[in-house]
XYZ file of C-alpha atoms in Angstrom:
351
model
C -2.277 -20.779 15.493
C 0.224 -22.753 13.720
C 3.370 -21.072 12.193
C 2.805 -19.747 8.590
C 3.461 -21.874 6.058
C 3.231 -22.252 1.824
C 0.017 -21.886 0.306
C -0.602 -22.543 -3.410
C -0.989 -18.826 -4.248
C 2.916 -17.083 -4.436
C 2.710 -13.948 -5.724
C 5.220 -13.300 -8.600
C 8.196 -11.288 -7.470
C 8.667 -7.522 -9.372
C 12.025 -5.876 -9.377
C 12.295 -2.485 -8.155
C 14.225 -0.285 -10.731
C 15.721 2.375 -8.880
C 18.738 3.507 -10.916
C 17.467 2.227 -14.297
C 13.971 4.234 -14.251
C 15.745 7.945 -13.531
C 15.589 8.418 -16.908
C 11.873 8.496 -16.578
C 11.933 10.541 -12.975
C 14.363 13.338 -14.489
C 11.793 13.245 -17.355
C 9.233 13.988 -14.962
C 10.632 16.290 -12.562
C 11.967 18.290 -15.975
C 7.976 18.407 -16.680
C 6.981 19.595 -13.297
C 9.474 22.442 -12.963
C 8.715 23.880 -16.634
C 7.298 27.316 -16.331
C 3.844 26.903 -15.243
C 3.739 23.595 -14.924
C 3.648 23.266 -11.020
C -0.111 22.388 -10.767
C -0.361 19.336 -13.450
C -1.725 16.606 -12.122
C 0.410 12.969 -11.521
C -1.882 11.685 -15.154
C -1.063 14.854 -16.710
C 2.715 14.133 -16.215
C 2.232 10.866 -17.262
C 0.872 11.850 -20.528
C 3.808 14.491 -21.209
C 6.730 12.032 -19.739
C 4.869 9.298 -22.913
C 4.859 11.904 -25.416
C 8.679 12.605 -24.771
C 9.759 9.012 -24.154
C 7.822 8.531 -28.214
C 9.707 10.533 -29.605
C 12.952 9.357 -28.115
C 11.892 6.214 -29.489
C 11.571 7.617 -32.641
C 14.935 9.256 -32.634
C 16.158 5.693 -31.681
C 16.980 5.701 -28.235
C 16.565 1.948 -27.450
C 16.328 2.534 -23.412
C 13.205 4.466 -23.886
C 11.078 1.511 -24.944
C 11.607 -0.360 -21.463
C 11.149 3.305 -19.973
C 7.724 3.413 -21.846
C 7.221 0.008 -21.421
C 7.576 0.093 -17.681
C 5.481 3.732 -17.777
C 2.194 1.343 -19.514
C 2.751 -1.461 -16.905
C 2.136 0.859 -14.051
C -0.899 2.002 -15.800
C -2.256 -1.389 -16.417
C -2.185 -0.735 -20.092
C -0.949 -4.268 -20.522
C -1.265 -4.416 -24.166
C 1.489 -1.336 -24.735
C 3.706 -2.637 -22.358
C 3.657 -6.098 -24.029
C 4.466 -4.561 -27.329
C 7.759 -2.572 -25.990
C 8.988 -4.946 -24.130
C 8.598 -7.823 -26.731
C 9.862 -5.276 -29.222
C 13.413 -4.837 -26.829
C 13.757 -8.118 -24.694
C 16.520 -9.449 -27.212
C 18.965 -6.300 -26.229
C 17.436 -5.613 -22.822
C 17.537 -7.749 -19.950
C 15.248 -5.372 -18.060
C 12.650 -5.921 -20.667
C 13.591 -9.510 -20.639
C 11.970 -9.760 -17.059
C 8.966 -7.798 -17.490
C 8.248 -9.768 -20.617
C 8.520 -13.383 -18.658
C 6.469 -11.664 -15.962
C 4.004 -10.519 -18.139
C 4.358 -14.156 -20.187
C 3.539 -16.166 -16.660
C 0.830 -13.890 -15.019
C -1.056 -13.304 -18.170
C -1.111 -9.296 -18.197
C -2.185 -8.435 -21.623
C -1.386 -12.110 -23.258
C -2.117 -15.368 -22.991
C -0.944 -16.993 -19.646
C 2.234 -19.100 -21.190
C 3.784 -20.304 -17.768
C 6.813 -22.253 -19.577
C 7.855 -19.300 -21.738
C 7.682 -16.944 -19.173
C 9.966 -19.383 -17.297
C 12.489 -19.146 -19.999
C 13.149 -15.956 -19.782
C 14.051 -16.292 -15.973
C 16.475 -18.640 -16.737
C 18.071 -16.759 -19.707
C 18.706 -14.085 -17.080
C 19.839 -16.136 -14.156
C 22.240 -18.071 -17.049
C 24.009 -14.626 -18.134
C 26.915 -13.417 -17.019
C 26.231 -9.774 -17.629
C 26.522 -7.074 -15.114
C 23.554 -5.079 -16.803
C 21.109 -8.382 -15.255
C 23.111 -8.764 -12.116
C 19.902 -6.954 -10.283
C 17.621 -8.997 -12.070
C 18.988 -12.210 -10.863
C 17.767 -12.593 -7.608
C 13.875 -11.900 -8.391
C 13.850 -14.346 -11.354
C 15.456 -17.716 -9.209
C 12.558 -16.799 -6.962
C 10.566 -16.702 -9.808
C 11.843 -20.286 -10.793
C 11.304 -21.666 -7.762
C 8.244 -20.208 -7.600
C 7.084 -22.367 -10.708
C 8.537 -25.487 -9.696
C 6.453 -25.436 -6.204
C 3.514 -24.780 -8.261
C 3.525 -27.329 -10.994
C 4.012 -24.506 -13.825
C 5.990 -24.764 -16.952
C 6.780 -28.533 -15.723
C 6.408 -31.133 -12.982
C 6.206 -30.001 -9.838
C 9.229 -30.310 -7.133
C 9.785 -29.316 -4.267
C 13.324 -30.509 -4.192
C 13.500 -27.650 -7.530
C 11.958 -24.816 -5.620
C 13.716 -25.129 -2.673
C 17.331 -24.953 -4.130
C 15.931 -21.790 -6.655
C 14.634 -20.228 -3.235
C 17.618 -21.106 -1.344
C 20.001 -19.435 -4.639
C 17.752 -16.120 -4.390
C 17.926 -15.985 -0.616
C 21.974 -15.951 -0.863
C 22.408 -16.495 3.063
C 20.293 -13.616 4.014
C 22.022 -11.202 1.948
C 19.849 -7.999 2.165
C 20.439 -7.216 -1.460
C 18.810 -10.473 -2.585
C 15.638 -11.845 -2.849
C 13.792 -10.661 0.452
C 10.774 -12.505 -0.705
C 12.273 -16.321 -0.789
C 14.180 -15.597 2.428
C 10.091 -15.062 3.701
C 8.848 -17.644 1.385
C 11.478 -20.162 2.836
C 10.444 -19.172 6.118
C 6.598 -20.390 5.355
C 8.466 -23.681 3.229
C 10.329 -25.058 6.178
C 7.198 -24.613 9.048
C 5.045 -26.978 6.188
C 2.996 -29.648 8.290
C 5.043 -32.225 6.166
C 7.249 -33.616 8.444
C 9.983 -34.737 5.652
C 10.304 -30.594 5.201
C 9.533 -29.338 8.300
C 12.419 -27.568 10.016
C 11.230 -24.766 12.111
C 14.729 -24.057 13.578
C 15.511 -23.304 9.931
C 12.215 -21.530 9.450
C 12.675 -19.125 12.169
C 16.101 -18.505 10.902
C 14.995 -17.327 7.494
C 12.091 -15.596 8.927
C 14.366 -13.463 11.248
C 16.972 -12.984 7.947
C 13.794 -11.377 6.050
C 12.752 -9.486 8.493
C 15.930 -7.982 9.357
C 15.836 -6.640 5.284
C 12.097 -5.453 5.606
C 9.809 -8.181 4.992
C 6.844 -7.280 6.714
C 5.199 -11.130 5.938
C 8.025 -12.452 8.130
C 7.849 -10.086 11.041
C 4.345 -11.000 11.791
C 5.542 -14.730 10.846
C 8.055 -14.251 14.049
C 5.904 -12.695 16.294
C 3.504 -15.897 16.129
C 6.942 -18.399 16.497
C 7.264 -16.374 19.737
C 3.874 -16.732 20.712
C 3.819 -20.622 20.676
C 7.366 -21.411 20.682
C 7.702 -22.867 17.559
C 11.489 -23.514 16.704
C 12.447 -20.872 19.413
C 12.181 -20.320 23.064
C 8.531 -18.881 23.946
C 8.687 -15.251 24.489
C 5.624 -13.228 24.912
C 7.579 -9.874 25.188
C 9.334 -10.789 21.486
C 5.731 -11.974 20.038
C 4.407 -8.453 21.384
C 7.099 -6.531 19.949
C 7.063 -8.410 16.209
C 3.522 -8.638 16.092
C 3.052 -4.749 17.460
C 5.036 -3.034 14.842
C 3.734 -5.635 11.637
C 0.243 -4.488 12.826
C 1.482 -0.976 12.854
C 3.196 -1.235 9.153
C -0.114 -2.887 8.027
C 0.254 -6.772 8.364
C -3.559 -7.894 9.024
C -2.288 -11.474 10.144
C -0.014 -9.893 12.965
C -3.212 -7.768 13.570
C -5.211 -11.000 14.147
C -2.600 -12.663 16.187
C -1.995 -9.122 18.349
C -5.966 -9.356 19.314
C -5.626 -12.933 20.607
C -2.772 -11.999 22.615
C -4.271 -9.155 24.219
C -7.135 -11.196 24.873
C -5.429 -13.928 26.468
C -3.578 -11.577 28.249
C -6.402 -9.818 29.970
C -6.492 -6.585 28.261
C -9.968 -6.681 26.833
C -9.843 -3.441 25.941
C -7.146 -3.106 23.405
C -8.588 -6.476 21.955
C -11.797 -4.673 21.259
C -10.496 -1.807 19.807
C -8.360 -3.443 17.284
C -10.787 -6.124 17.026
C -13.272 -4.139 16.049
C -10.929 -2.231 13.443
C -9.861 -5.530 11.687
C -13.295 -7.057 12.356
C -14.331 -4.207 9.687
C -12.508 -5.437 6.299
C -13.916 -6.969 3.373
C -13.053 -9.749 0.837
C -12.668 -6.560 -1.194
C -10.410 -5.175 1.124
C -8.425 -8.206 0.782
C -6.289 -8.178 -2.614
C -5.859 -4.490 -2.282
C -3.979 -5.045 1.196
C -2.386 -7.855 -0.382
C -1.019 -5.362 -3.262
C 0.238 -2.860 -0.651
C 1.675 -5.001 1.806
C 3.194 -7.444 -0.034
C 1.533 -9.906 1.914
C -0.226 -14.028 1.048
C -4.140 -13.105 0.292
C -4.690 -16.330 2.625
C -2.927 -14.857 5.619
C -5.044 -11.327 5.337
C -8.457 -13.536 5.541
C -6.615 -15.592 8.473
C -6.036 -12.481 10.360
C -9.591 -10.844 9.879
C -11.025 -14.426 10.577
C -8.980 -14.601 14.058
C -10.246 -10.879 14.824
C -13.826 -11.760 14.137
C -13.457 -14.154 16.469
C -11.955 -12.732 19.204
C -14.065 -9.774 19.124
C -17.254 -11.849 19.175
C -16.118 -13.342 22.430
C -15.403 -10.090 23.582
C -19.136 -9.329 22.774
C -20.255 -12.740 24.174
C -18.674 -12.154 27.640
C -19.277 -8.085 27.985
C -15.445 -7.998 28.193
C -15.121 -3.599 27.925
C -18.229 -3.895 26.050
C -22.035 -4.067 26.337
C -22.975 -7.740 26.096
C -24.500 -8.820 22.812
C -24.722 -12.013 21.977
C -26.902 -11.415 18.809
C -24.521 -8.900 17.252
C -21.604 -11.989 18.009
C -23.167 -13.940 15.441
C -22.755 -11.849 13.028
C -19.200 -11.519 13.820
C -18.459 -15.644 14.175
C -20.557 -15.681 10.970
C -17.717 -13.393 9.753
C -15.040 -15.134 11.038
C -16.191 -18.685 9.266
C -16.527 -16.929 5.942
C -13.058 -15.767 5.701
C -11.074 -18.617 7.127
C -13.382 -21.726 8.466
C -10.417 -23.928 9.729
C -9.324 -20.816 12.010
C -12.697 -20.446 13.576
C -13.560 -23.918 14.342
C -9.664 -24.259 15.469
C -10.449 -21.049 17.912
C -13.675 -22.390 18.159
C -11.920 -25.820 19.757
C -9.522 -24.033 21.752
C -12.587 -21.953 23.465
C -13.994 -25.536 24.598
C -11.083 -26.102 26.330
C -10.751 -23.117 27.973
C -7.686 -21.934 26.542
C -8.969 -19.204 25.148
């Protein structure tokens, strides 16, 4: 396997809003320790915190229409939360970025890539400490569009200096996503961009601030050596704990080195486990991981695989090669370039 590099489908980067939602929690918690109140359930809440938030609107307490706003988003009702924060984007910055989210995605409008744009540059052009949080998140967001073509031409000349601004030298209270995504940029086949000294370096910096994506990404740069030393020991140890925290491509990658490595059984047993997921399974793990769609099939394709030939040779399992079909079947309906790559690499007898 190659190292992991861009794909056309980025996810849009959120903002976590610790300090500016507590308004919201204390609302909550208020709710939940009112006599007799213990057992509501989390929807229940949810439908007292609105009622209070409405009528602090009402009262004309501006911060409770991103607090409602944000309180609708998490519920999916788009619609609401497009209302609220439309209604206080010109005074809120907060609202500002969840209405150019909304704007590019599409949640509860129509998908208006260039406007939704705008707003991530009216935030990354202020000088206000109320958006300083916000600024990271939206030059990935930038970057984000000029890598894809939308709002404008495509450039990757654009994206990269956006990424490289939200990265901020590895600074663990920027953009952890386009110190990953930067990562995946500089290990592109395109030799004009390719850099995977520089990939592995922004791989380790996102890592080191909790990107799971990029510790799986480094335990596969061990594995082959790509723009480090070959370590099998570091590949185990990266690709270990990103299976462990959920990271099905490290999961794929972790079967093929036990395999290679002899230990049949422990490919099995996590073969088998991966080997289980569905294209169902796929954009929910991508939701809770934070992890590319395209690398989750990769991984389940590579543990198809590998579990097959585990079948195929009786390696800590009953032989059957009938039942391996339906596994390589598998494997070339979630990723067909990694099983006829594994495929190839069996031939030779490197695998």
């Amino acid at each position: 396997m190659a190292a992991m590099e861009l794909s056309g489908e980025l996810q849009t980067e959120h903002v976590q809003f610790p300090a500016h939602t507590r308004l919201m929690d204390e609302i909550a918690m208020e709710v939940r320790e009112t006599a007799g109140q213990q057992e509501l359930t989390d929807a229940q809440v949810a439908e007292k915190v609105e009622t209070i938030l409405l009528d602090k609107i009402k009262d004309g307490d501006k911060s409770a229409n991103f607090q409602l706003g944000l309180l609708y988003f998490h519920q999916d009702q788009f619609d609401k939360a497009k209302s609220l924060f439309e209604r206080s984007k010109d005074y809120d910055y907060q609202s500002l970025f969840m209405y150019g989210i909304m704007k590019y995605d599409g949640l509860g409008m129509e998908v208006d890539m260039r406007d939704g744009i705008k707003c991530m540059i009216q935030i990354t052009s202020s000088e206000s400490r109320l958006c300083k949080h916000l600024v990271p998140a939206a030059r990935y967001n930038i970057g984000r569009a000029y890598f894809q073509g939308y709002g404008g031409q495509q450039s990757d000349t654009e994206a990269e200096k956006w990424w490289l601004l939200a990265a901020d030298d590895g600074n663990p209270k920027a953009s952890i996503k386009a110190q990953s995504i930067l990562g995946m940029y500089y290990s592109r086949q395109d030799k004009q961009c390719q850099d995977l000294k520089k990939a592995f370096f922004w791989h380790s910096e996102a890592c080191g601030n909790g990107s799971l994506e990029s510790q799986g990404a480094l335990g596969v740069m061990y594995m082959f050596g790509l723009g480090v030393r070959k370590d099998n020991d570091a590949a185990y140890i990266c690709l270990k704990e990103a299976s462990e925290r959920g990271n099905v491509y490290a999961m794929g990658n972790l079967v093929a080195l036990f395999y290679k490595s002899k230990l049949y059984t422990k490919a099995c047993d996590l073969g088998y486990k991966v080997s289980q997921l569905s294209e169902e399974d796929v954009p929910v793990l991508a939701a809770e991981t934070d992890c590319l769609p395209l690398y989750i099939a990769k991984g389940i394709a590579m543990a198809c695989f590998i579990y097959a030939r585990c079948l195929v040779g009786g390696h800590s399992l009953k032989p059957n090669k009938e039942l391996a079909k339906t596994y390589y079947s598998k494997s070339y309906k979630f990723d067909p370039d990694v099983c006829a790559l594994l495929q190839h690499t069996t031939q030779q007898g490197a695998l």
